[in-house]
Coordinates of C-alpha atoms in Angstrom, one line a residue:
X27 CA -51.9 34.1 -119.1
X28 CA -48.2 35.1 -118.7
X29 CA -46.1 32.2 -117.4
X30 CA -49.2 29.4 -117.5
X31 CA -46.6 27.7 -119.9
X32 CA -43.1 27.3 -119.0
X33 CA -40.3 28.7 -121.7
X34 CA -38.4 25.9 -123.4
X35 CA -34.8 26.2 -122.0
X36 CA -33.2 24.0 -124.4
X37 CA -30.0 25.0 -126.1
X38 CA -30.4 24.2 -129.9
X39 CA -26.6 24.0 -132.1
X40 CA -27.1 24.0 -135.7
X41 CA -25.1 24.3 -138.6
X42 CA -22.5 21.8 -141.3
X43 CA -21.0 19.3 -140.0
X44 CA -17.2 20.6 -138.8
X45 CA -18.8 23.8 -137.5
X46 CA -18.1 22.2 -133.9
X47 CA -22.3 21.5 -132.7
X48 CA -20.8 18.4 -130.8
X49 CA -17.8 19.2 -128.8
X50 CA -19.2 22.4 -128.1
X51 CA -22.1 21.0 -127.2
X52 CA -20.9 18.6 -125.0
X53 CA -18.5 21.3 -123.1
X54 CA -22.2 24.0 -122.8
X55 CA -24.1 21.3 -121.0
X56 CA -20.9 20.5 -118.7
X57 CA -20.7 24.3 -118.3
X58 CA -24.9 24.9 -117.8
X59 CA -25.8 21.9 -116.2
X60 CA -28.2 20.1 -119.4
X61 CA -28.5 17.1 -120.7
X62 CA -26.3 17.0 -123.5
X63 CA -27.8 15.0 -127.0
X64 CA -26.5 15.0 -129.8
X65 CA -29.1 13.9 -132.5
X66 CA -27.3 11.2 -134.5
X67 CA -26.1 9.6 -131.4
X68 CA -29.9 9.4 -130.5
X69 CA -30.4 8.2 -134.2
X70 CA -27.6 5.1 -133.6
X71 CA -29.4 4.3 -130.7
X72 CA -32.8 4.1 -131.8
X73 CA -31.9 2.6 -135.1
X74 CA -28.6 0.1 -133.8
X75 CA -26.3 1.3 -136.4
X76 CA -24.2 3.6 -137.0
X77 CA -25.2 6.8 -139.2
X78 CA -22.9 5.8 -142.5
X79 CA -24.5 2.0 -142.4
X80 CA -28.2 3.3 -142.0
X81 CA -27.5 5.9 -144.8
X82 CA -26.0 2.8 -146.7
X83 CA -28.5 0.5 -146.2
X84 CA -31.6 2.5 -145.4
X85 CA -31.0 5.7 -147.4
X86 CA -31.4 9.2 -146.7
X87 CA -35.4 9.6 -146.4
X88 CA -35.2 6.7 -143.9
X89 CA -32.7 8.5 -142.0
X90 CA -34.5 12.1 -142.2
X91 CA -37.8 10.1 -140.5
X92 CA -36.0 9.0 -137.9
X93 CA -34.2 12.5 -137.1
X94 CA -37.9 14.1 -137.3
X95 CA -39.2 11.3 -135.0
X96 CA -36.6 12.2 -132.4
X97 CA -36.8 16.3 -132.9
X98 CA -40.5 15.7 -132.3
X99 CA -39.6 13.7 -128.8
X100 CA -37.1 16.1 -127.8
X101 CA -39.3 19.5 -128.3
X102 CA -41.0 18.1 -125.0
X103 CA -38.6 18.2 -123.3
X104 CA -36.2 20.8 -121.2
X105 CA -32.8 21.6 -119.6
X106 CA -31.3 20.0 -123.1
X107 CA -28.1 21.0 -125.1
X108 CA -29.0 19.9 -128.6
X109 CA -26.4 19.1 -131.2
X110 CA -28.2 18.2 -134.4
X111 CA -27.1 16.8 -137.6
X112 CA -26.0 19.3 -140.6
X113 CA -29.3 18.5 -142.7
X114 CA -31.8 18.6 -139.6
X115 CA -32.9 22.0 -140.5
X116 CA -34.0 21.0 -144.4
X117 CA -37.0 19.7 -143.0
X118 CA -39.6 22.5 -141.5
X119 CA -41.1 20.6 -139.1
X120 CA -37.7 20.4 -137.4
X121 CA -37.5 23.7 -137.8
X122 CA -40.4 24.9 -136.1
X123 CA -40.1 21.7 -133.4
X124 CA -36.4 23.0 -133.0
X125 CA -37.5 26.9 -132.4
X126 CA -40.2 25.4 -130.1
X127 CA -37.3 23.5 -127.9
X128 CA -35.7 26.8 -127.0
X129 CA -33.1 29.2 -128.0
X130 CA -31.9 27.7 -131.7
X131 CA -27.7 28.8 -132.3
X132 CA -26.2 28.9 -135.7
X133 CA -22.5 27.7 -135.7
X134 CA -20.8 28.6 -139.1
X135 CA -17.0 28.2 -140.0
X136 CA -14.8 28.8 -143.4
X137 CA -15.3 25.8 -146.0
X138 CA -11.6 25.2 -145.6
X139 CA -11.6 24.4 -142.2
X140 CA -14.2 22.2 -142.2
X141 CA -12.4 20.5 -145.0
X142 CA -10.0 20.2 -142.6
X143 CA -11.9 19.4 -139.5
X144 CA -13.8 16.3 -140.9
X145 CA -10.9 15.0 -143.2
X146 CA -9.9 12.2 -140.5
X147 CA -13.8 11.4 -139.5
X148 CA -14.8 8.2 -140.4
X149 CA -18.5 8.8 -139.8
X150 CA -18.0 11.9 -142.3
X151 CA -20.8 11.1 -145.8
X152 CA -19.3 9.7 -148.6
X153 CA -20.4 13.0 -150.5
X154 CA -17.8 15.3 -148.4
X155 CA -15.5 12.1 -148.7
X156 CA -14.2 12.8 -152.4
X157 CA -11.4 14.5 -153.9
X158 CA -13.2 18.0 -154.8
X159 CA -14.5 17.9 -151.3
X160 CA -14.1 21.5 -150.7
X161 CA -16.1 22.2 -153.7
X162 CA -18.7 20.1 -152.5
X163 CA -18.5 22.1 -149.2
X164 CA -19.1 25.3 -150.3
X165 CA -21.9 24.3 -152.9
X166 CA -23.5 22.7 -149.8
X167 CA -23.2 25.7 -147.7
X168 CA -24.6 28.2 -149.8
X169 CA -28.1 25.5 -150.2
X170 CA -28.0 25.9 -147.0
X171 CA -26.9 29.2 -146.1
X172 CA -30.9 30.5 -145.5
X173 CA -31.5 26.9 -143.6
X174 CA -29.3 28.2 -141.0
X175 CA -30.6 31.5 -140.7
X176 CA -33.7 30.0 -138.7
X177 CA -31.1 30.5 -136.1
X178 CA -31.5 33.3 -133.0
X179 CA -27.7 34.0 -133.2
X180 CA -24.4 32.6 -135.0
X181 CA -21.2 32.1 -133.4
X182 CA -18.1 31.8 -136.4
X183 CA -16.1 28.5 -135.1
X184 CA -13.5 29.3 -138.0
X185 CA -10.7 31.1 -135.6
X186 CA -12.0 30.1 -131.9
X187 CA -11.8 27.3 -129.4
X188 CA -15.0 25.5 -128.2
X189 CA -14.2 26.5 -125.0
X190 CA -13.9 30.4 -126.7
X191 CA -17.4 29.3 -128.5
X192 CA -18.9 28.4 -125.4
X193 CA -18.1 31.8 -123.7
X194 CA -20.0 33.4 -126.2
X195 CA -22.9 31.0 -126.0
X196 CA -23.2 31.5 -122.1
X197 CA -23.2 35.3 -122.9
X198 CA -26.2 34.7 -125.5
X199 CA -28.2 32.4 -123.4
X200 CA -27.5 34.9 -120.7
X201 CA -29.1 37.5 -122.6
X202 CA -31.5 35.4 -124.1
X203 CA -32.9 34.2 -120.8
X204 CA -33.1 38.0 -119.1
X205 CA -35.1 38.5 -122.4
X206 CA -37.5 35.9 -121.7
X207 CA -37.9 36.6 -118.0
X208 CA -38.9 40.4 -119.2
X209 CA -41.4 38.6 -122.0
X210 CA -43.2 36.7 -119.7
X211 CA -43.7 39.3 -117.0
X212 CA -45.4 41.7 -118.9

């Protein structure tokens, strides 16, 4: 039975917004040769508006259905670097459609940077938007903390470059790949 089904090779980014799932995602599939897709791109697409105006209008449950929708397309699929959005793993069928895709990375970073990092983002929701933002940050990030822990590995973006961060991703995937190879052989 080894090998009658074919590993997933997908690279799966999650974590809070500001941890740095897009840029370095986009720089790991230049540097891998994937498809890079970054899930509320693929959201804006399907829906034909951007994320802020189908939260306004549609709300978040419509929102979440669309992100599982897409999850459950792209867990077909292979040779994928996936950026999803900060909240895609508070729903456990993306969870286990996300560890089905392939090998699922945790970026994390300091509250304060992120603070920082999303301050000028326009697409940014109007919950991190107001004053006590950093508050609302952190609160947010512990919720979440065990959400993100689905993960294989985390990579800290706080003090790095994505070019740093993708270094260390081509280092896990390389591992995580000679792991698989020795899985399916035996």
């Amino acid at each position: 039975m080894a090998g009658s089904h074919r590993q997933k090779n997908n690279i799966v980014l999650i974590g809070f917004m500001g941890t740095g799932k897009t840029t370095v995602g986009r720089l790991l599939a230049q540097r891998t040769g994937r498809t890079f897709v970054d899930l509320d791109e693929e959201i804006e697409r399907s829906v034909g508006l951007p994320v802020s105006t189908i939260f306004a209008q549609y709300g978040e449950a419509f929102f979440r259905d669309q992100e599982r929708q897409i999850i459950r397309q792209l867990s077909d699929r292979n040779d994928r670097v996936i950026a999803t959005g900060g909240g895609a793993v508070l729903c456990e069928e993306n969870v286990s459609n996300l560890r089905q895709c392939g090998l699922v990375i945790a970026l994390q970073c300091q509250p304060d940077i992120i603070a920082k990092r999303i301050a000028g983002d326009p697409d940014v929701r109007p919950l991190v938007k107001q004053e006590n933002s950093l508050q609302i940050i952190t609160g947010l990030l512990q919720e979440r903390r065990s959400r993100y822990e689905v993960a294989n590995f985390t990579i800290d973006t706080s003090w790095i470059t994505a070019s740093e961060v993708v270094s260390k991703l081509e280092n896990l995937i390389t591992i995580w790949q000679d792991s698989v190879l020795v899985t399916e052989s035996i």
